[in-house]
Amino acid sequence: MDAVHRVRGGPSRRDVLRGGGALALTGAAGAAVAGCGTGLGVDSDGVVHIEVWHGQTSSALNVVKRLVADFHRSHPKIRIDLSGGVLADDMLQKVMAGLVAGSPPDVAYIFGSDLASVARSSQLADMTTVVESGQVPWKQYWPAARDGVTVDGVVRAVPAVLDALAVVCNKTLFHRAGLDLPAPGWTWQDFVETARKLTDRGKGTFGTGWPAAGDEDTVWRMWPMIWDLGGEVIDEDTRRIGFAGEPGIRALEVLQALAQDRSVYVDPKPGGEQMYQAFASGRLGMVATGPWQLPDIRQAEIDYHVVPLPSFSGRPVTISGPDTWSVFDNGSARLKAARTFVGWLMRPGPAYLWDTGVGSLPQSRPAERRPRWRAHAAEVPGLSVFTEALRTARVRPVDRAYPKISMPFGEAITAVLLGKSTPATALRRCADEANAAMATVR
């Protein structure tokens, strides 16, 4: 979506890039536990007005406007104001300021990585009754969609955008290198060796690329490796990282091997824009990315192939970074109207329009099985691979300690990619910093 997924010309997938964004704001969330709103926003004729801060631009904004127009036709007693005036990248800060001031929106598009921080406010509504009253049973939503909106066992938002990581390959470069295209079940060792064979420094081509700004975009691609190796982001005691030792070291050794082979294009800019541009220009053989990148790849006329992420164990695993529709309690009338609107978005018709319009994967198994989604997927080569990956997708823990882990791990990954540290040394420094920082949260 244009504020989130790249749909022709929009910024990159910054919902998954923002793990550190909540760090400076958690204090504000703690203060933002004031009582609920006054119930203002109800006309004398019973029409309820609610504010929806969506953060979308361009084509995604057009989808939002169309949905609201459809909703107004079927719900004349609810009027939606879309004048929030903030991009999704800045949503957390604006919502936090609204909570402190006692004037949050009724609905806001919140990045999944920010939900735990927002959930510290008692004004964030419990959405359990909404998701359980939908036309599609909640249990038939993909596990990643459910887990991404659940905080401490309570459903605190509704899934808005769903994605998954896979590897997109440039078929022309594979053919030029005399390589077979990778197939499901390949390993990270296969990935490293393939990257080496695809690299042709004389022609300026690299086997793959990796964001190295040290932000969340640098980090989140690592978690499938960590999980596959038996590690966790947060240890069971919730006070330490769960990937110190072998899981973290072996995962970082993959990047070390790529760096030593000089087969990885290291992108120092936030958002991985240069990496994606290099792929679109035919200079990268493989890139680990999500379905949001397919429109640009197709627009660049790259002949491509999509394959699930490699693994160490042979067991498929990937990561998803869901975004959310979050509802805030501004009084009973507005809360009911906001829940009605968000619940309406989950219905099959609006959900299909939204998912296909903004580049999301289908939120549930029934949605994926519907003929019109199947027809849509048939028009976009590789989209079904991303959808299939949802069966094994996990999400980062919805925990306000996450930014304190992401930041030092991002620094460790960058140090290894740049050859400035060994995996063991970089991980040890990460563990020391992250564990100390987590102690201040618990």
Short mmCIF file of C-alpha atoms in Angstrom, two decimals:
data_model
loop_
_atom_site.label_atom_id
_atom_site.label_comp_id
_atom_site.label_asym_id
_atom_site.label_seq_id
_atom_site.Cartn_x
_atom_site.Cartn_y
_atom_site.Cartn_z
CA MET A 1 0.00 0.00 0.00
CA ASP A 2 1.28 3.46 -0.68
CA ALA A 3 1.86 4.31 2.90
CA VAL A 4 2.81 0.82 3.74
CA HIS A 5 3.15 -1.46 0.78
CA ARG A 6 4.79 -0.15 -2.32
CA VAL A 7 2.08 -0.02 -4.93
CA ARG A 8 3.67 1.81 -7.81
CA GLY A 9 5.62 4.74 -6.62
CA GLY A 10 4.76 4.66 -2.94
CA PRO A 11 7.27 4.28 -0.16
CA SER A 12 8.46 0.89 0.97
CA ARG A 13 6.94 -1.52 3.47
CA ARG A 14 7.61 0.62 6.49
CA ASP A 15 5.18 -1.17 8.79
CA VAL A 16 7.86 -3.79 9.25
CA LEU A 17 10.60 -1.22 9.41
CA ARG A 18 9.47 0.50 12.52
CA GLY A 19 10.33 -1.69 15.45
CA GLY A 20 12.39 1.08 17.02
CA GLY A 21 9.77 3.69 16.45
CA ALA A 22 7.84 3.00 19.59
CA LEU A 23 10.85 3.27 21.85
CA ALA A 24 10.66 6.94 22.63
CA LEU A 25 6.92 6.84 22.96
CA THR A 26 6.30 4.13 25.46
CA GLY A 27 6.46 6.66 28.27
CA ALA A 28 3.72 8.65 26.63
CA ALA A 29 1.63 5.52 26.36
CA GLY A 30 2.02 4.95 30.04
CA ALA A 31 0.68 8.39 30.71
CA ALA A 32 -2.11 7.97 28.23
CA VAL A 33 -4.41 6.01 30.46
CA ALA A 34 -6.93 8.75 31.10
CA GLY A 35 -10.62 8.04 31.12
CA CYS A 36 -12.77 7.63 28.06
CA GLY A 37 -14.20 10.33 25.85
CA THR A 38 -17.29 12.39 26.39
CA GLY A 39 -19.48 10.80 23.78
CA LEU A 40 -19.50 13.97 21.66
CA GLY A 41 -19.96 13.44 17.95
CA VAL A 42 -23.64 12.51 17.96
CA ASP A 43 -26.04 14.78 16.09
CA SER A 44 -29.49 15.60 17.39
CA ASP A 45 -30.91 13.26 14.75
CA GLY A 46 -28.81 10.37 16.05
CA VAL A 47 -26.11 10.40 13.37
CA VAL A 48 -22.76 9.43 14.90
CA HIS A 49 -19.55 10.96 13.56
CA ILE A 50 -16.26 9.09 13.91
CA GLU A 51 -12.69 9.98 12.93
CA VAL A 52 -10.65 7.45 10.98
CA TRP A 53 -6.92 8.10 10.65
CA HIS A 54 -5.90 5.82 7.82
CA GLY A 55 -2.48 7.19 6.77
CA GLN A 56 -2.85 6.13 3.13
CA THR A 57 -2.00 8.06 -0.02
CA SER A 58 -2.46 7.77 -3.77
CA SER A 59 -4.11 4.55 -4.94
CA ALA A 60 -4.58 3.24 -1.39
CA LEU A 61 -6.32 6.48 -0.46
CA ASN A 62 -8.72 5.95 -3.34
CA VAL A 63 -9.56 2.51 -1.96
CA VAL A 64 -10.24 3.99 1.48
CA LYS A 65 -12.55 6.63 0.02
CA ARG A 66 -14.45 4.06 -2.01
CA LEU A 67 -14.93 1.85 1.03
CA VAL A 68 -16.19 4.76 3.11
CA ALA A 69 -18.64 5.74 0.38
CA ASP A 70 -19.94 2.17 0.28
CA PHE A 71 -20.22 2.12 4.07
CA HIS A 72 -22.14 5.39 4.15
CA ARG A 73 -24.71 4.00 1.73
CA SER A 74 -25.42 1.02 3.97
CA HIS A 75 -25.01 2.82 7.31
CA PRO A 76 -26.69 6.25 7.05
CA LYS A 77 -26.54 6.80 10.82
CA ILE A 78 -22.72 6.73 10.87
CA ARG A 79 -20.56 9.34 9.18
CA ILE A 80 -16.82 8.88 8.80
CA ASP A 81 -14.34 11.74 8.84
CA LEU A 82 -11.08 10.91 7.02
CA SER A 83 -9.37 14.18 7.81
CA GLY A 84 -6.71 12.77 10.12
CA GLY A 85 -3.99 14.29 7.98
CA VAL A 86 -1.11 12.00 8.89
CA LEU A 87 0.84 9.38 6.98
CA ALA A 88 1.05 5.88 8.33
CA ASP A 89 4.74 6.32 9.12
CA ASP A 90 3.84 9.10 11.56
CA MET A 91 0.67 7.52 12.91
CA LEU A 92 2.05 6.24 16.20
CA GLN A 93 3.39 9.62 17.23
CA LYS A 94 0.15 11.40 16.37
CA VAL A 95 -2.02 8.80 18.09
CA MET A 96 0.14 8.96 21.21
CA ALA A 97 -0.16 12.73 21.25
CA GLY A 98 -3.92 12.36 20.87
CA LEU A 99 -4.09 9.94 23.77
CA VAL A 100 -2.12 12.27 26.02
CA ALA A 101 -4.40 15.15 25.02
CA GLY A 102 -7.52 13.03 25.52
CA SER A 103 -8.50 13.29 21.86
CA PRO A 104 -7.47 10.15 19.99
CA PRO A 105 -9.23 9.18 16.76
CA ASP A 106 -11.97 6.57 16.83
CA VAL A 107 -10.08 4.31 14.40
CA ALA A 108 -6.40 4.40 13.43
CA TYR A 109 -4.20 2.37 11.11
CA ILE A 110 -1.46 1.16 13.47
CA PHE A 111 1.63 -0.78 12.44
CA GLY A 112 1.70 -4.20 14.08
CA SER A 113 5.07 -3.49 15.65
CA ASP A 114 3.53 -0.48 17.42
CA LEU A 115 0.40 -2.15 18.78
CA ALA A 116 1.94 -3.28 22.06
CA SER A 117 2.89 0.30 22.89
CA VAL A 118 -0.57 1.61 22.04
CA ALA A 119 -2.14 -1.17 24.07
CA ARG A 120 -0.80 0.40 27.25
CA SER A 121 -3.65 2.87 26.97
CA SER A 122 -6.99 1.81 28.43
CA GLN A 123 -8.64 3.79 25.63
CA LEU A 124 -7.64 1.12 23.13
CA ALA A 125 -10.73 -1.00 22.74
CA ASP A 126 -11.01 -4.76 23.18
CA MET A 127 -11.99 -6.09 19.77
CA THR A 128 -12.77 -9.66 20.78
CA THR A 129 -16.51 -9.38 20.21
CA VAL A 130 -15.96 -7.80 16.79
CA VAL A 131 -13.67 -10.49 15.41
CA GLU A 132 -15.80 -13.25 16.87
CA SER A 133 -19.00 -11.89 15.31
CA GLY A 134 -17.61 -11.69 11.79
CA GLN A 135 -18.97 -13.67 8.85
CA VAL A 136 -15.73 -15.64 8.72
CA PRO A 137 -14.90 -17.54 11.92
CA TRP A 138 -11.97 -15.93 13.72
CA LYS A 139 -10.17 -19.26 13.94
CA GLN A 140 -10.12 -19.45 10.15
CA TYR A 141 -8.01 -16.33 9.93
CA TRP A 142 -4.35 -17.10 9.33
CA PRO A 143 -2.47 -17.57 12.62
CA ALA A 144 -0.22 -14.63 11.73
CA ALA A 145 -3.27 -12.36 11.36
CA ARG A 146 -4.63 -13.42 14.75
CA ASP A 147 -1.31 -13.31 16.57
CA GLY A 148 -0.46 -9.90 15.16
CA VAL A 149 -3.43 -8.23 16.88
CA THR A 150 -3.36 -10.12 20.16
CA VAL A 151 -1.67 -8.53 23.17
CA ASP A 152 -1.43 -10.49 26.42
CA GLY A 153 -4.12 -12.86 25.20
CA VAL A 154 -6.63 -10.13 24.30
CA VAL A 155 -7.60 -9.11 20.76
CA ARG A 156 -6.73 -5.40 20.74
CA ALA A 157 -7.19 -4.61 17.05
CA VAL A 158 -8.40 -6.04 13.74
CA PRO A 159 -5.97 -7.23 11.04
CA ALA A 160 -5.59 -4.66 8.28
CA VAL A 161 -2.77 -5.79 6.00
CA LEU A 162 -1.14 -9.19 5.87
CA ASP A 163 2.07 -10.20 4.12
CA ALA A 164 4.78 -12.87 4.15
CA LEU A 165 8.41 -13.09 3.10
CA ALA A 166 9.59 -15.22 0.18
CA VAL A 167 12.43 -14.98 -2.32
CA VAL A 168 11.92 -13.41 -5.74
CA CYS A 169 14.44 -14.53 -8.38
CA ASN A 170 15.47 -12.87 -11.64
CA LYS A 171 15.01 -15.68 -14.17
CA THR A 172 17.21 -13.99 -16.76
CA LEU A 173 20.22 -13.88 -14.42
CA PHE A 174 19.67 -17.50 -13.41
CA HIS A 175 19.57 -18.54 -17.07
CA ARG A 176 22.68 -16.49 -17.83
CA ALA A 177 24.51 -18.20 -14.95
CA GLY A 178 23.34 -21.64 -16.06
CA LEU A 179 21.49 -22.23 -12.80
CA ASP A 180 18.23 -24.02 -12.15
CA LEU A 181 15.62 -21.95 -10.36
CA PRO A 182 15.35 -22.80 -6.65
CA ALA A 183 12.45 -24.93 -5.47
CA PRO A 184 10.66 -25.31 -2.12
CA GLY A 185 12.82 -27.17 0.36
CA TRP A 186 16.08 -25.45 -0.53
CA THR A 187 18.48 -24.53 2.25
CA TRP A 188 20.31 -21.42 3.37
CA GLN A 189 23.51 -23.09 2.22
CA ASP A 190 21.88 -23.40 -1.22
CA PHE A 191 21.02 -19.72 -1.01
CA VAL A 192 24.62 -18.73 -0.23
CA GLU A 193 26.05 -20.90 -3.01
CA THR A 194 23.48 -19.66 -5.51
CA ALA A 195 24.23 -16.05 -4.61
CA ARG A 196 27.92 -16.68 -5.20
CA LYS A 197 27.29 -18.20 -8.65
CA LEU A 198 24.95 -15.37 -9.65
CA THR A 199 27.49 -12.69 -8.76
CA ASP A 200 29.39 -11.15 -11.64
CA ARG A 201 31.29 -8.15 -10.39
CA GLY A 202 32.52 -7.36 -13.89
CA LYS A 203 28.92 -6.78 -14.93
CA GLY A 204 27.91 -5.19 -11.65
CA THR A 205 25.51 -7.95 -10.65
CA PHE A 206 25.09 -9.41 -7.16
CA GLY A 207 23.56 -12.65 -6.01
CA THR A 208 21.28 -10.95 -3.50
CA GLY A 209 20.83 -7.85 -1.38
CA TRP A 210 20.25 -7.02 2.28
CA PRO A 211 19.16 -3.77 3.97
CA ALA A 212 21.88 -2.59 6.34
CA ALA A 213 20.59 0.64 7.85
CA GLY A 214 20.37 -1.17 11.19
CA ASP A 215 16.63 -0.58 11.37
CA GLU A 216 13.76 -3.04 11.53
CA ASP A 217 14.01 -3.75 7.82
CA THR A 218 17.51 -5.02 8.50
CA VAL A 219 16.28 -7.18 11.35
CA TRP A 220 12.97 -8.83 10.50
CA ARG A 221 14.37 -10.97 7.68
CA MET A 222 16.49 -12.75 10.29
CA TRP A 223 13.69 -14.09 12.46
CA PRO A 224 12.70 -17.01 10.20
CA MET A 225 16.28 -18.27 10.45
CA ILE A 226 16.27 -17.82 14.22
CA TRP A 227 12.96 -19.66 14.62
CA ASP A 228 14.06 -22.44 12.29
CA LEU A 229 17.15 -22.96 14.45
CA GLY A 230 15.08 -23.26 17.62
CA GLY A 231 15.57 -19.72 18.87
CA GLU A 232 13.00 -17.13 19.86
CA VAL A 233 13.00 -13.37 19.81
CA ILE A 234 12.35 -13.26 23.56
CA ASP A 235 13.34 -16.02 25.94
CA GLU A 236 10.72 -17.86 28.00
CA ASP A 237 11.61 -15.83 31.07
CA THR A 238 10.67 -12.69 29.05
CA ARG A 239 13.74 -10.89 30.40
CA ARG A 240 16.37 -11.92 27.86
CA ILE A 241 16.68 -12.40 24.16
CA GLY A 242 15.94 -15.91 22.98
CA PHE A 243 18.54 -16.22 20.24
CA ALA A 244 21.86 -15.83 22.03
CA GLY A 245 24.20 -18.68 21.20
CA GLU A 246 23.82 -21.05 18.28
CA PRO A 247 20.57 -19.74 16.72
CA GLY A 248 21.85 -16.20 16.51
CA ILE A 249 25.38 -17.12 15.48
CA ARG A 250 24.35 -19.55 12.74
CA ALA A 251 21.88 -17.04 11.33
CA LEU A 252 24.52 -14.32 11.28
CA GLU A 253 26.99 -16.72 9.68
CA VAL A 254 24.74 -16.81 6.61
CA LEU A 255 25.21 -13.07 6.23
CA GLN A 256 28.91 -13.39 6.98
CA ALA A 257 29.28 -15.93 4.16
CA LEU A 258 27.47 -13.65 1.73
CA ALA A 259 29.65 -10.73 2.77
CA GLN A 260 32.86 -12.73 2.46
CA ASP A 261 31.82 -13.87 -1.02
CA ARG A 262 30.98 -10.28 -1.90
CA SER A 263 27.76 -11.67 -3.31
CA VAL A 264 25.43 -9.42 -1.32
CA TYR A 265 24.48 -5.87 -2.21
CA VAL A 266 24.52 -4.05 1.12
CA ASP A 267 21.99 -1.22 1.11
CA PRO A 268 22.82 1.40 3.76
CA LYS A 269 19.70 3.49 3.20
CA PRO A 270 16.55 3.05 5.34
CA GLY A 271 13.75 1.12 3.67
CA GLY A 272 15.92 -0.90 1.30
CA GLU A 273 15.03 1.38 -1.60
CA GLN A 274 18.39 1.02 -3.30
CA MET A 275 18.24 -2.76 -2.98
CA TYR A 276 14.85 -2.87 -4.65
CA GLN A 277 16.00 -0.50 -7.37
CA ALA A 278 19.01 -2.76 -8.01
CA PHE A 279 16.67 -5.73 -8.39
CA ALA A 280 14.33 -3.82 -10.66
CA SER A 281 17.28 -2.83 -12.85
CA GLY A 282 18.37 -6.46 -13.25
CA ARG A 283 21.46 -6.25 -11.01
CA LEU A 284 20.31 -8.66 -8.25
CA GLY A 285 19.62 -12.34 -8.76
CA MET A 286 17.49 -12.82 -5.64
CA VAL A 287 15.75 -10.65 -3.08
CA ALA A 288 13.85 -11.67 0.04
CA THR A 289 10.72 -9.55 0.00
CA GLY A 290 6.97 -9.53 0.31
CA PRO A 291 4.03 -9.36 -2.11
CA TRP A 292 4.02 -5.56 -1.91
CA GLN A 293 7.08 -5.51 -4.18
CA LEU A 294 5.48 -7.47 -7.03
CA PRO A 295 3.83 -4.44 -8.71
CA ASP A 296 7.18 -2.68 -9.05
CA ILE A 297 8.90 -5.83 -10.26
CA ARG A 298 6.23 -6.38 -12.87
CA GLN A 299 6.33 -2.74 -13.89
CA ALA A 300 10.10 -3.09 -14.39
CA GLU A 301 9.34 -6.05 -16.69
CA ILE A 302 11.59 -8.40 -14.74
CA ASP A 303 10.97 -12.02 -15.66
CA TYR A 304 10.70 -13.41 -12.14
CA HIS A 305 10.14 -16.53 -10.10
CA VAL A 306 8.94 -16.71 -6.48
CA VAL A 307 10.08 -19.43 -4.11
CA PRO A 308 9.55 -19.89 -0.35
CA LEU A 309 12.34 -18.84 1.99
CA PRO A 310 15.18 -21.35 2.40
CA SER A 311 15.56 -23.14 5.71
CA PHE A 312 18.17 -24.99 7.75
CA SER A 313 15.90 -27.85 8.73
CA GLY A 314 13.81 -28.42 5.63
CA ARG A 315 10.75 -27.23 7.54
CA PRO A 316 9.12 -24.19 5.91
CA VAL A 317 8.95 -21.07 8.06
CA THR A 318 8.56 -17.42 7.24
CA ILE A 319 7.55 -14.16 8.86
CA SER A 320 4.56 -11.91 8.48
CA GLY A 321 4.24 -8.30 9.63
CA PRO A 322 0.51 -7.57 9.91
CA ASP A 323 -0.80 -4.03 10.29
CA THR A 324 -3.95 -3.23 12.23
CA TRP A 325 -7.13 -1.25 12.46
CA SER A 326 -7.18 -0.10 16.08
CA VAL A 327 -10.27 1.34 17.77
CA PHE A 328 -10.30 3.86 20.62
CA ASP A 329 -13.03 4.45 23.18
CA ASN A 330 -14.38 7.98 22.77
CA GLY A 331 -17.69 7.29 24.41
CA SER A 332 -20.26 4.55 23.92
CA ALA A 333 -21.92 5.89 20.77
CA ARG A 334 -18.68 6.53 18.90
CA LEU A 335 -17.16 3.28 20.12
CA LYS A 336 -20.14 1.31 18.85
CA ALA A 337 -19.98 3.11 15.50
CA ALA A 338 -16.23 2.54 15.19
CA ARG A 339 -16.61 -1.14 15.96
CA THR A 340 -19.40 -1.35 13.39
CA PHE A 341 -17.18 0.20 10.72
CA VAL A 342 -14.17 -2.00 11.45
CA GLY A 343 -16.36 -5.11 11.63
CA TRP A 344 -17.85 -4.12 8.25
CA LEU A 345 -14.35 -3.94 6.78
CA MET A 346 -13.91 -7.61 7.69
CA ARG A 347 -16.88 -8.69 5.57
CA PRO A 348 -15.96 -10.56 2.38
CA GLY A 349 -16.87 -7.81 -0.08
CA PRO A 350 -15.06 -4.89 1.56
CA ALA A 351 -12.17 -7.16 2.58
CA TYR A 352 -11.62 -8.28 -1.02
CA LEU A 353 -11.67 -4.71 -2.30
CA TRP A 354 -9.21 -3.63 0.39
CA ASP A 355 -6.84 -6.59 0.07
CA THR A 356 -6.58 -6.41 -3.71
CA GLY A 357 -6.46 -2.63 -3.73
CA VAL A 358 -3.62 -2.20 -1.28
CA GLY A 359 -1.56 -5.32 -1.92
CA SER A 360 -2.48 -7.39 1.11
CA LEU A 361 -2.71 -11.15 1.15
CA PRO A 362 -6.14 -12.59 2.03
CA GLN A 363 -6.71 -12.47 5.77
CA SER A 364 -8.34 -15.87 6.11
CA ARG A 365 -8.43 -19.29 4.53
CA PRO A 366 -12.02 -18.81 3.25
CA ALA A 367 -10.98 -15.52 1.64
CA GLU A 368 -8.08 -17.27 -0.10
CA ARG A 369 -10.40 -19.99 -1.40
CA ARG A 370 -12.94 -17.61 -2.94
CA PRO A 371 -13.04 -17.76 -6.78
CA ARG A 372 -12.47 -14.06 -7.28
CA TRP A 373 -9.33 -14.12 -5.11
CA ARG A 374 -8.12 -17.17 -7.01
CA ALA A 375 -8.76 -15.29 -10.26
CA HIS A 376 -6.86 -12.29 -8.92
CA ALA A 377 -3.94 -14.48 -7.83
CA ALA A 378 -3.83 -16.11 -11.25
CA GLU A 379 -3.16 -12.71 -12.78
CA VAL A 380 -0.18 -12.03 -10.50
CA PRO A 381 2.56 -14.66 -10.92
CA GLY A 382 4.03 -15.71 -7.59
CA LEU A 383 1.27 -14.25 -5.42
CA SER A 384 0.05 -17.71 -4.49
CA VAL A 385 3.51 -18.57 -3.13
CA PHE A 386 3.26 -15.71 -0.64
CA THR A 387 -0.25 -16.79 0.32
CA GLU A 388 0.82 -20.40 0.76
CA ALA A 389 3.65 -19.20 3.00
CA LEU A 390 1.07 -17.87 5.46
CA ARG A 391 0.49 -21.43 6.58
CA THR A 392 3.86 -21.37 8.37
CA ALA A 393 4.22 -17.65 8.98
CA ARG A 394 4.96 -16.33 12.44
CA VAL A 395 4.92 -12.78 13.72
CA ARG A 396 7.30 -10.87 15.94
CA PRO A 397 6.16 -10.85 19.55
CA VAL A 398 3.61 -8.12 20.16
CA ASP A 399 5.63 -6.90 23.11
CA ARG A 400 6.71 -3.39 24.02
CA ALA A 401 10.21 -4.73 24.71
CA TYR A 402 10.66 -5.58 21.04
CA PRO A 403 12.21 -2.26 20.00
CA LYS A 404 14.87 -2.75 22.66
CA ILE A 405 15.85 -6.00 20.96
CA SER A 406 15.52 -4.87 17.38
CA MET A 407 17.87 -1.90 17.68
CA PRO A 408 20.99 -3.71 18.96
CA PHE A 409 20.31 -6.69 16.70
CA GLY A 410 20.13 -4.35 13.73
CA GLU A 411 23.52 -2.96 14.69
CA ALA A 412 24.93 -6.49 15.00
CA ILE A 413 23.63 -7.50 11.56
CA THR A 414 25.06 -4.38 9.95
CA ALA A 415 28.45 -4.96 11.59
CA VAL A 416 28.58 -8.50 10.18
CA LEU A 417 27.43 -7.45 6.71
CA LEU A 418 30.14 -4.77 6.62
CA GLY A 419 32.80 -7.18 7.88
CA LYS A 420 33.38 -5.12 11.00
CA SER A 421 32.58 -7.91 13.46
CA THR A 422 32.30 -11.66 13.69
CA PRO A 423 28.87 -13.22 14.33
CA ALA A 424 29.86 -14.29 17.86
CA THR A 425 31.22 -10.89 18.87
CA ALA A 426 28.35 -8.97 17.31
CA LEU A 427 25.75 -11.22 18.93
CA ARG A 428 27.40 -10.99 22.35
CA ARG A 429 27.30 -7.21 22.23
CA CYS A 430 23.67 -7.34 21.07
CA ALA A 431 22.70 -9.64 23.93
CA ASP A 432 24.37 -7.44 26.53
CA GLU A 433 22.62 -4.30 25.30
CA ALA A 434 19.24 -5.89 24.67
CA ASN A 435 19.07 -7.76 27.97
CA ALA A 436 20.00 -4.63 29.91
CA ALA A 437 17.41 -2.57 28.05
CA MET A 438 14.70 -5.19 28.53
CA ALA A 439 15.24 -5.03 32.27
CA THR A 440 13.99 -1.46 32.22
CA VAL A 441 10.73 -2.57 30.60
CA ARG A 442 9.85 -5.54 32.77
#
